[in-house]
CSV table of C-alpha atoms in Angstrom, one decimal:
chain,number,residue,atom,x,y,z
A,1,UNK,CA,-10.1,0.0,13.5
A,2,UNK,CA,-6.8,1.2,12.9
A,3,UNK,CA,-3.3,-0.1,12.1
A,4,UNK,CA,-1.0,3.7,13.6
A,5,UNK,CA,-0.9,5.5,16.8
A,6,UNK,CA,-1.9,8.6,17.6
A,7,UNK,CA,-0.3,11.1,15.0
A,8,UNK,CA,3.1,12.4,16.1
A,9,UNK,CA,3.6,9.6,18.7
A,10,UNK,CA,7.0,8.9,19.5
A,11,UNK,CA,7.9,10.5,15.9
A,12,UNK,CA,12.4,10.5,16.5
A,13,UNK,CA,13.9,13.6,15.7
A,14,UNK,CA,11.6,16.4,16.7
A,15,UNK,CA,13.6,18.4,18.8
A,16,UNK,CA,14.0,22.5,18.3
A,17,UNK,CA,17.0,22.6,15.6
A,18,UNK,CA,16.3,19.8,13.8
A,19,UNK,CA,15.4,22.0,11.2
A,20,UNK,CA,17.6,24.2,9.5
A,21,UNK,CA,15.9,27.9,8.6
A,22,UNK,CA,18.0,30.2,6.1
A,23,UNK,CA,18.1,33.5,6.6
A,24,UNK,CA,16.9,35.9,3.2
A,25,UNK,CA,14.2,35.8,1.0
A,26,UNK,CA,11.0,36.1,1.9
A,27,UNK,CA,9.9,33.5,4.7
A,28,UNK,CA,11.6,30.7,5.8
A,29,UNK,CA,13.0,28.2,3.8
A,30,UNK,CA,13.7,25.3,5.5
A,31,UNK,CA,16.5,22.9,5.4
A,32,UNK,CA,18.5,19.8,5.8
A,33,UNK,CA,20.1,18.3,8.8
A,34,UNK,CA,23.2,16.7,7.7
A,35,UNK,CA,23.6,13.8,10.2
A,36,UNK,CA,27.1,11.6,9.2
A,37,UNK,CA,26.4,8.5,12.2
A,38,UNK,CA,24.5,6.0,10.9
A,39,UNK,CA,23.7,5.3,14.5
A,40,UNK,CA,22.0,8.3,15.1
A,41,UNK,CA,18.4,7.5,16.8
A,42,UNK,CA,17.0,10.2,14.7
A,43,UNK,CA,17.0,7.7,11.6
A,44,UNK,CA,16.0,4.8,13.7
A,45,UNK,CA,12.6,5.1,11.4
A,46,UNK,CA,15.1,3.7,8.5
A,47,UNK,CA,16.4,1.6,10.2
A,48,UNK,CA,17.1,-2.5,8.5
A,49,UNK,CA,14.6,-1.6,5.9
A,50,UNK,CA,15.3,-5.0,4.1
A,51,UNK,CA,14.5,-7.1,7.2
A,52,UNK,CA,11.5,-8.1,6.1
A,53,UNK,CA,9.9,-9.7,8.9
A,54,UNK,CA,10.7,-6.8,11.2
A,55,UNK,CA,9.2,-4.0,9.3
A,56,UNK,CA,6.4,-6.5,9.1
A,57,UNK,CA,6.2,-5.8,12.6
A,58,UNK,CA,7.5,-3.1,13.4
A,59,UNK,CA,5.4,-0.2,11.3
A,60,UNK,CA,2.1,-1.0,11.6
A,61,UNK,CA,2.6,-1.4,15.3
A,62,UNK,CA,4.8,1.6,15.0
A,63,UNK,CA,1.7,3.7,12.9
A,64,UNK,CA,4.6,4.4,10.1
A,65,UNK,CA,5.0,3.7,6.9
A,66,UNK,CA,8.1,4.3,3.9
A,67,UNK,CA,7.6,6.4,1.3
A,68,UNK,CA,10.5,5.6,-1.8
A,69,UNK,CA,11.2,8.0,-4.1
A,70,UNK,CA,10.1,12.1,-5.2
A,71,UNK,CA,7.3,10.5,-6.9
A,72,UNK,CA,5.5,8.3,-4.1
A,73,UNK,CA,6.9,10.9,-1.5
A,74,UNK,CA,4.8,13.7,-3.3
A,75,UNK,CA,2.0,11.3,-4.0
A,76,UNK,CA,1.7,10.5,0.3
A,77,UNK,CA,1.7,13.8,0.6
A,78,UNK,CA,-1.1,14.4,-1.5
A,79,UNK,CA,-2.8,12.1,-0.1
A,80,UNK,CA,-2.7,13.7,3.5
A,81,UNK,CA,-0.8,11.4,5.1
A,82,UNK,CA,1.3,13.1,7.5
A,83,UNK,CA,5.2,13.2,7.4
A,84,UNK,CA,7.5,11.8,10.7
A,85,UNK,CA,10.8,12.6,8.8
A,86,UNK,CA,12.4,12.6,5.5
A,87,UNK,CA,16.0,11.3,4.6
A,88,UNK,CA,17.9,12.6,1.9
A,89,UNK,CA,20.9,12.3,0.1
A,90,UNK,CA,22.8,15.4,-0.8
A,91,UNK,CA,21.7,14.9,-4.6
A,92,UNK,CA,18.2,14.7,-4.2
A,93,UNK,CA,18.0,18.0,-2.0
A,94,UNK,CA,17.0,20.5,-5.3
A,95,UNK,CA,14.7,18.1,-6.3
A,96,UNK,CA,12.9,17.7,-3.3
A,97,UNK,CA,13.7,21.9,-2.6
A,98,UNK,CA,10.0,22.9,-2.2
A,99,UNK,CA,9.0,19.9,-0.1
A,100,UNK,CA,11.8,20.1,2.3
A,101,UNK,CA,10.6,23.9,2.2
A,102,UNK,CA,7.3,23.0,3.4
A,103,UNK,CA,7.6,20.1,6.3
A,104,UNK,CA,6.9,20.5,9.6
A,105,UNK,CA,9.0,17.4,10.1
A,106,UNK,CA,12.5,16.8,10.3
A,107,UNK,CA,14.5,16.4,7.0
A,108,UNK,CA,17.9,14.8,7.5
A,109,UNK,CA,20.9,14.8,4.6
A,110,UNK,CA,23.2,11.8,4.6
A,111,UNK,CA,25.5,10.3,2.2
A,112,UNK,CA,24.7,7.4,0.3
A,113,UNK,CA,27.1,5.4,2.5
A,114,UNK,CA,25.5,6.3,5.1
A,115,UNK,CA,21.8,5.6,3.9
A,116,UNK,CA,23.5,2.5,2.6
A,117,UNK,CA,24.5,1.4,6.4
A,118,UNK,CA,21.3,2.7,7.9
A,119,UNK,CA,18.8,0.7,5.7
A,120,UNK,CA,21.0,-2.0,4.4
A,121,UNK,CA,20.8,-1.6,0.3
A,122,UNK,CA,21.9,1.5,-2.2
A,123,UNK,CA,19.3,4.2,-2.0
A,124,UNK,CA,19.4,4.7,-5.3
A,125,UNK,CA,16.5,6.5,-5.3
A,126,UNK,CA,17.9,9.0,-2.6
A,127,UNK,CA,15.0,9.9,-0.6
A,128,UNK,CA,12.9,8.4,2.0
A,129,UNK,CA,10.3,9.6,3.9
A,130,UNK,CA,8.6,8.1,7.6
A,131,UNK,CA,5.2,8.7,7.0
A,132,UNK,CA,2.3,8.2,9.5
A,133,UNK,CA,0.0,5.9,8.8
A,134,UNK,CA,-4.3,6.9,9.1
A,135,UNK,CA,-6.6,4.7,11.0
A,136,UNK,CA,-8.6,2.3,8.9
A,137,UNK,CA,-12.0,2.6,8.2
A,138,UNK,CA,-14.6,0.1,9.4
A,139,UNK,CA,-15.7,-2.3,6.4
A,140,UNK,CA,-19.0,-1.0,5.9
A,141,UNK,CA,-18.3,2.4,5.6
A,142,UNK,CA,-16.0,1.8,2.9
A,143,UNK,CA,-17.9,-0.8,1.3
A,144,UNK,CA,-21.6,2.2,1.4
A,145,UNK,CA,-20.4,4.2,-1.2
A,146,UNK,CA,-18.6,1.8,-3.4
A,147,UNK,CA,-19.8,-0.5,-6.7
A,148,UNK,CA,-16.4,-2.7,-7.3
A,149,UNK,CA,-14.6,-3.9,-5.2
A,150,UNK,CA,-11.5,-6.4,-4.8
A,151,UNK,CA,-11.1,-9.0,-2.2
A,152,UNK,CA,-7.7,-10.4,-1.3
A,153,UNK,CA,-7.5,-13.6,0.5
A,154,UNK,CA,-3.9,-14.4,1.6
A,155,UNK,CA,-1.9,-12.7,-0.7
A,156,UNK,CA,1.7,-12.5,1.3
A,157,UNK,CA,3.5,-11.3,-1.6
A,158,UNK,CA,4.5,-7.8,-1.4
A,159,UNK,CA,5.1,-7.2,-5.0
A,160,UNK,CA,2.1,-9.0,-6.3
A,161,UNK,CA,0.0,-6.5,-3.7
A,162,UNK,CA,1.6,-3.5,-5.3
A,163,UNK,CA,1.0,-4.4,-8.5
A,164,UNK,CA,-2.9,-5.5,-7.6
A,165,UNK,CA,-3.9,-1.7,-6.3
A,166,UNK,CA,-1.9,-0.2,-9.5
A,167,UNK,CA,-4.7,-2.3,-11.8
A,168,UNK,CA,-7.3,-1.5,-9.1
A,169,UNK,CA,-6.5,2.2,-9.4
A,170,UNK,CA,-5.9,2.2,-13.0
A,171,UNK,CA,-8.8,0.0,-13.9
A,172,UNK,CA,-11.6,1.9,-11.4
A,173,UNK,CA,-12.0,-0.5,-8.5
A,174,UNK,CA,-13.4,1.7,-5.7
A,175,UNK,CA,-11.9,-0.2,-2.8
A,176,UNK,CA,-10.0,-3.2,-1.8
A,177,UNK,CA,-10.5,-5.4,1.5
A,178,UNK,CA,-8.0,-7.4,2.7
A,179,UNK,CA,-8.0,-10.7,4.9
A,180,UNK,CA,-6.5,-10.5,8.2
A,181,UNK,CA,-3.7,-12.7,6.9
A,182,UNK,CA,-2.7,-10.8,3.8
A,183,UNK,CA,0.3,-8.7,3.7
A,184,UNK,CA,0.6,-5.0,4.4
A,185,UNK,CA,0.2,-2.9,1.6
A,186,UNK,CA,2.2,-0.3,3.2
A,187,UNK,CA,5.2,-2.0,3.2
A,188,UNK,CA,7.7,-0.1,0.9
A,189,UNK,CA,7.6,-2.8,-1.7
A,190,UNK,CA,4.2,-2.6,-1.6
A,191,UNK,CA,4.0,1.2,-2.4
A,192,UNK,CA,7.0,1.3,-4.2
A,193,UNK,CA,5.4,-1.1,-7.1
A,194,UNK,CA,2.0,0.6,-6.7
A,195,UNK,CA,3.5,4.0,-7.5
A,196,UNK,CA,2.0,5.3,-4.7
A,197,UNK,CA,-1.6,3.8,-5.6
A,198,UNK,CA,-1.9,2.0,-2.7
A,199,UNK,CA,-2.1,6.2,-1.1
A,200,UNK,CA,-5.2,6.4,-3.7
A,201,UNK,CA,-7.3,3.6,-3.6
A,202,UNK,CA,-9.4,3.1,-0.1
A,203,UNK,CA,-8.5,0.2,1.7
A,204,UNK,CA,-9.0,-1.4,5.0
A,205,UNK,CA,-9.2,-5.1,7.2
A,206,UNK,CA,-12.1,-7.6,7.5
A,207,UNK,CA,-11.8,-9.0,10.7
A,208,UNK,CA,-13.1,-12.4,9.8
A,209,UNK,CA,-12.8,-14.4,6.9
A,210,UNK,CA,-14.4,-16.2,5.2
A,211,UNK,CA,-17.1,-14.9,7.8
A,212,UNK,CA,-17.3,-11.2,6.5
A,213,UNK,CA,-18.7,-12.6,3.0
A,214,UNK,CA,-21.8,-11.9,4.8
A,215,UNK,CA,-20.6,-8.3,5.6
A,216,UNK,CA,-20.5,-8.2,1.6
A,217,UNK,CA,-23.8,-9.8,1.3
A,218,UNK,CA,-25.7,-7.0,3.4
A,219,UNK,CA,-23.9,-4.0,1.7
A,220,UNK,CA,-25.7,-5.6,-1.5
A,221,UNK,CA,-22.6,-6.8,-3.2
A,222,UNK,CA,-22.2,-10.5,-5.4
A,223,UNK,CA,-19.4,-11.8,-4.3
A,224,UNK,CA,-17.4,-13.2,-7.1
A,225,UNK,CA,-14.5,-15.8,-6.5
A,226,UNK,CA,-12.1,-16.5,-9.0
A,227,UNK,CA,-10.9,-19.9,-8.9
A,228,UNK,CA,-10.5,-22.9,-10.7
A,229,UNK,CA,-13.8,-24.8,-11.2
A,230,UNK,CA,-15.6,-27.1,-13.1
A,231,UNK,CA,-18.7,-25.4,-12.2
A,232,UNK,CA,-17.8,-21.5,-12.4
A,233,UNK,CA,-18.8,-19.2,-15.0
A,234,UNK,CA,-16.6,-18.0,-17.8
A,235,UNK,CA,-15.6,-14.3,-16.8
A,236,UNK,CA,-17.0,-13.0,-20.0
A,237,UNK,CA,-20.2,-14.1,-19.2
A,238,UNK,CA,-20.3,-12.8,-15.2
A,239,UNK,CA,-18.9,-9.5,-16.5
A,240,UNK,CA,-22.5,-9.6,-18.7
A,241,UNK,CA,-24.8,-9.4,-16.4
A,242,UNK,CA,-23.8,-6.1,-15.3
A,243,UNK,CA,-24.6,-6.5,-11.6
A,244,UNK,CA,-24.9,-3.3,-9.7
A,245,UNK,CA,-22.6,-4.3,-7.1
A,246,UNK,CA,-19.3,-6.6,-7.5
A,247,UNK,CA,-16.8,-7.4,-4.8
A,248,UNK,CA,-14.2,-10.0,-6.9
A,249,UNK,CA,-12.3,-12.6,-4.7
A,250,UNK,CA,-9.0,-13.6,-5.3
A,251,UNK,CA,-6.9,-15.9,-3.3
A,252,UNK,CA,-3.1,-16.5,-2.9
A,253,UNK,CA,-0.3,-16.8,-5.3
A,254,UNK,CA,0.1,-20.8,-4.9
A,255,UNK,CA,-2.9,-22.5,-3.4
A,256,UNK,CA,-5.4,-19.8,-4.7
A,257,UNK,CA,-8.8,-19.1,-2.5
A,258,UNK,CA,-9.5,-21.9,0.2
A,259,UNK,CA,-12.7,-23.8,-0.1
A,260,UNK,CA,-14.8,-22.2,2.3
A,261,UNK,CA,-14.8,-18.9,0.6
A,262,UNK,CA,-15.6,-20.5,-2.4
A,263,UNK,CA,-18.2,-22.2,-1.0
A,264,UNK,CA,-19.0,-19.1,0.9
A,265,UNK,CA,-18.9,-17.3,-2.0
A,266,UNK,CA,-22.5,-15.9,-4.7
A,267,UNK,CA,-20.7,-17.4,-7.8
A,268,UNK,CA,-17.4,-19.1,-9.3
A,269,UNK,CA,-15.9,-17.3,-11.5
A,270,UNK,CA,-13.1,-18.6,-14.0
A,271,UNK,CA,-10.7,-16.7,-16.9
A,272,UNK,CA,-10.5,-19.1,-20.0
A,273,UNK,CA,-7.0,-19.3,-20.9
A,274,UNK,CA,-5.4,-21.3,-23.5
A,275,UNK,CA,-2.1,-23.2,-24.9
A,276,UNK,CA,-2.4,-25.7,-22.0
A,277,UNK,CA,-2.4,-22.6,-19.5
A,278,UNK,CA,-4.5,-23.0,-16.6
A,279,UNK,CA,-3.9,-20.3,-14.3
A,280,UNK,CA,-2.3,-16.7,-14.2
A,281,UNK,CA,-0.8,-14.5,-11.5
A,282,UNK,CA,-2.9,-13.2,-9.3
A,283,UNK,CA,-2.4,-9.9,-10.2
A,284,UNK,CA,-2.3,-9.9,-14.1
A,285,UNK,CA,-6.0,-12.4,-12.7
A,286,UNK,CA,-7.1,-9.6,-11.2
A,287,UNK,CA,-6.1,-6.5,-14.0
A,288,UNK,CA,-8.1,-8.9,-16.7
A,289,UNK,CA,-11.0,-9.1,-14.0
A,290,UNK,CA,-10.9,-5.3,-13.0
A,291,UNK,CA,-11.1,-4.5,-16.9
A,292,UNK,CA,-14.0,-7.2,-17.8
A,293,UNK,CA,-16.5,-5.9,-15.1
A,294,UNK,CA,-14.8,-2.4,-15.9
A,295,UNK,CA,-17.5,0.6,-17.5
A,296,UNK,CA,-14.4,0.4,-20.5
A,297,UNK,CA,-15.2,-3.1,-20.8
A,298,UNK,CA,-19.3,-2.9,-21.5
């Protein structure tokens, strides 16, 4: 399973003097490109960065992703996902010194107008970096060594993913598996709100769903959806009995899980809210759920 092509395939830019070496010192010390046409095929990784429905498209088929910032940019790299290029603006070169220093990729320095016209809003942020994307691993490997893990059904909000793997990371979940219809969680939104958790926490596709509930079932997990129910168990009371192995289920943003994973589902599993509240967002549901069936928690 996988969601990237082969590492370094058709990665723009690479070309011998893309680089620029200093001369002095002791080694090379690699630096910026400027580039001043917005045009210029070597950025074509930035390119409409705000078109959502493109680079939908586009980067998984692509095997890229975006990394935002000095922060998530350091924390990709950490994570050993391997750079295509980085994009810079003039500002942000010190702070970025040593890792420009050490990529084998190409590092290009623009002007904010110029990042501006290339990826259609103010890079405040001034720095970007094309970052290749691994291959996924199969569901059962991830799910052998695990004991929590989330479930996402549907969730198409890029934001709301983010913020999920930052309380999945935060809060100890060892994995999260995603529907094939939920949205990328290597969209830049995505790993822009997850500060770079989404690099952290293991991830990967079930290819059928509600189907794979049985995938869950085998691996020994009880499968857990959250939803609202007259039947389903207060979450206090799941989180109780302790079970060796959780995977928690939770559904879209509007029309929460669909029937048949419920249905499909071990148990129903509710969080009692008051003031005439009935439900929350599904990822402030899912950071109360992480911390209830949590080690913290017990």
């Amino acid at each position: 399973m996988t969601e990237r092509r082969a590492e370094g395939a058709g990665r723009p830019g690479a070309a011998d003097g893309d680089v620029a070496v200093a001369e002095g010192g002791s080694g090379d010390v690699r630096g910026p490109v400027t580039v001043e046409d917005p045009g210029d095929p070597r950025l074509g990784d930035y390119t409409g960065l705000t078109d959502v429905r493109l680079r939908r498209v586009r980067e998984p088929a692509e095997g890229l992703f975006i990394a935002e910032g000095e922060k998530v940019i350091r924390r990709a790299l950490a994570a050993g996902y391997e750079m295509r290029s980085m994009l810079l603006t003039p500002r942000w070169a010190e702070a970025m010194r040593d890792v420009v220093a050490a990529a084998r990729a190409p590092v290009y320095s623009v002007g904010p107008e110029v990042a501006e016209r290339v990826t259609g809003y103010h890079v405040h942020r001034g720095a970007l970096a094309s970052m290749c994307r691994k291959p996924l691993p199969s569901p059962a490997d991830l799910l052998a060594d695990a004991r929590r893990v989330a479930v996402l059904e549907a969730v198409n909000d890029h934001t709301n993913v983010g913020a999920l793997f930052r309380s999945a990371a935060a809060l100890g979940m060892d994995a999260v598996l995603l529907s094939p219809d939920c949205a990328d969680p290597l969209y830049r939104r995505s790993v822009k709100v997850s500060m770079g958790a989404v690099l952290q926490v293991p991830w990967t596709r079930l290819e059928s769903w509600p189907g794979d509930v049985g995938v869950l079932r085998e691996a020994g997990y009880v499968t857990a959806a959250l939803a609202l129910d007259e039947n389903a168990v207060g979450l206090g009371e799941f989180a109780a009995r302790r079970h060796p192995r959780t995977a928690l289920i939770l559904g879209s943003e509007g029309d929460g899980l669909r029937p048949s994973t419920v249905a499909a589902a071990d148990v129903t599993v509710r969080i009692p809210m008051s003031a005439g509240v009935d439900s929350l967002n599904v990822a402030a549901a899912a950071a109360v759920a992480f911390y209830a069936t949590g080690p913290a928690a017990g």
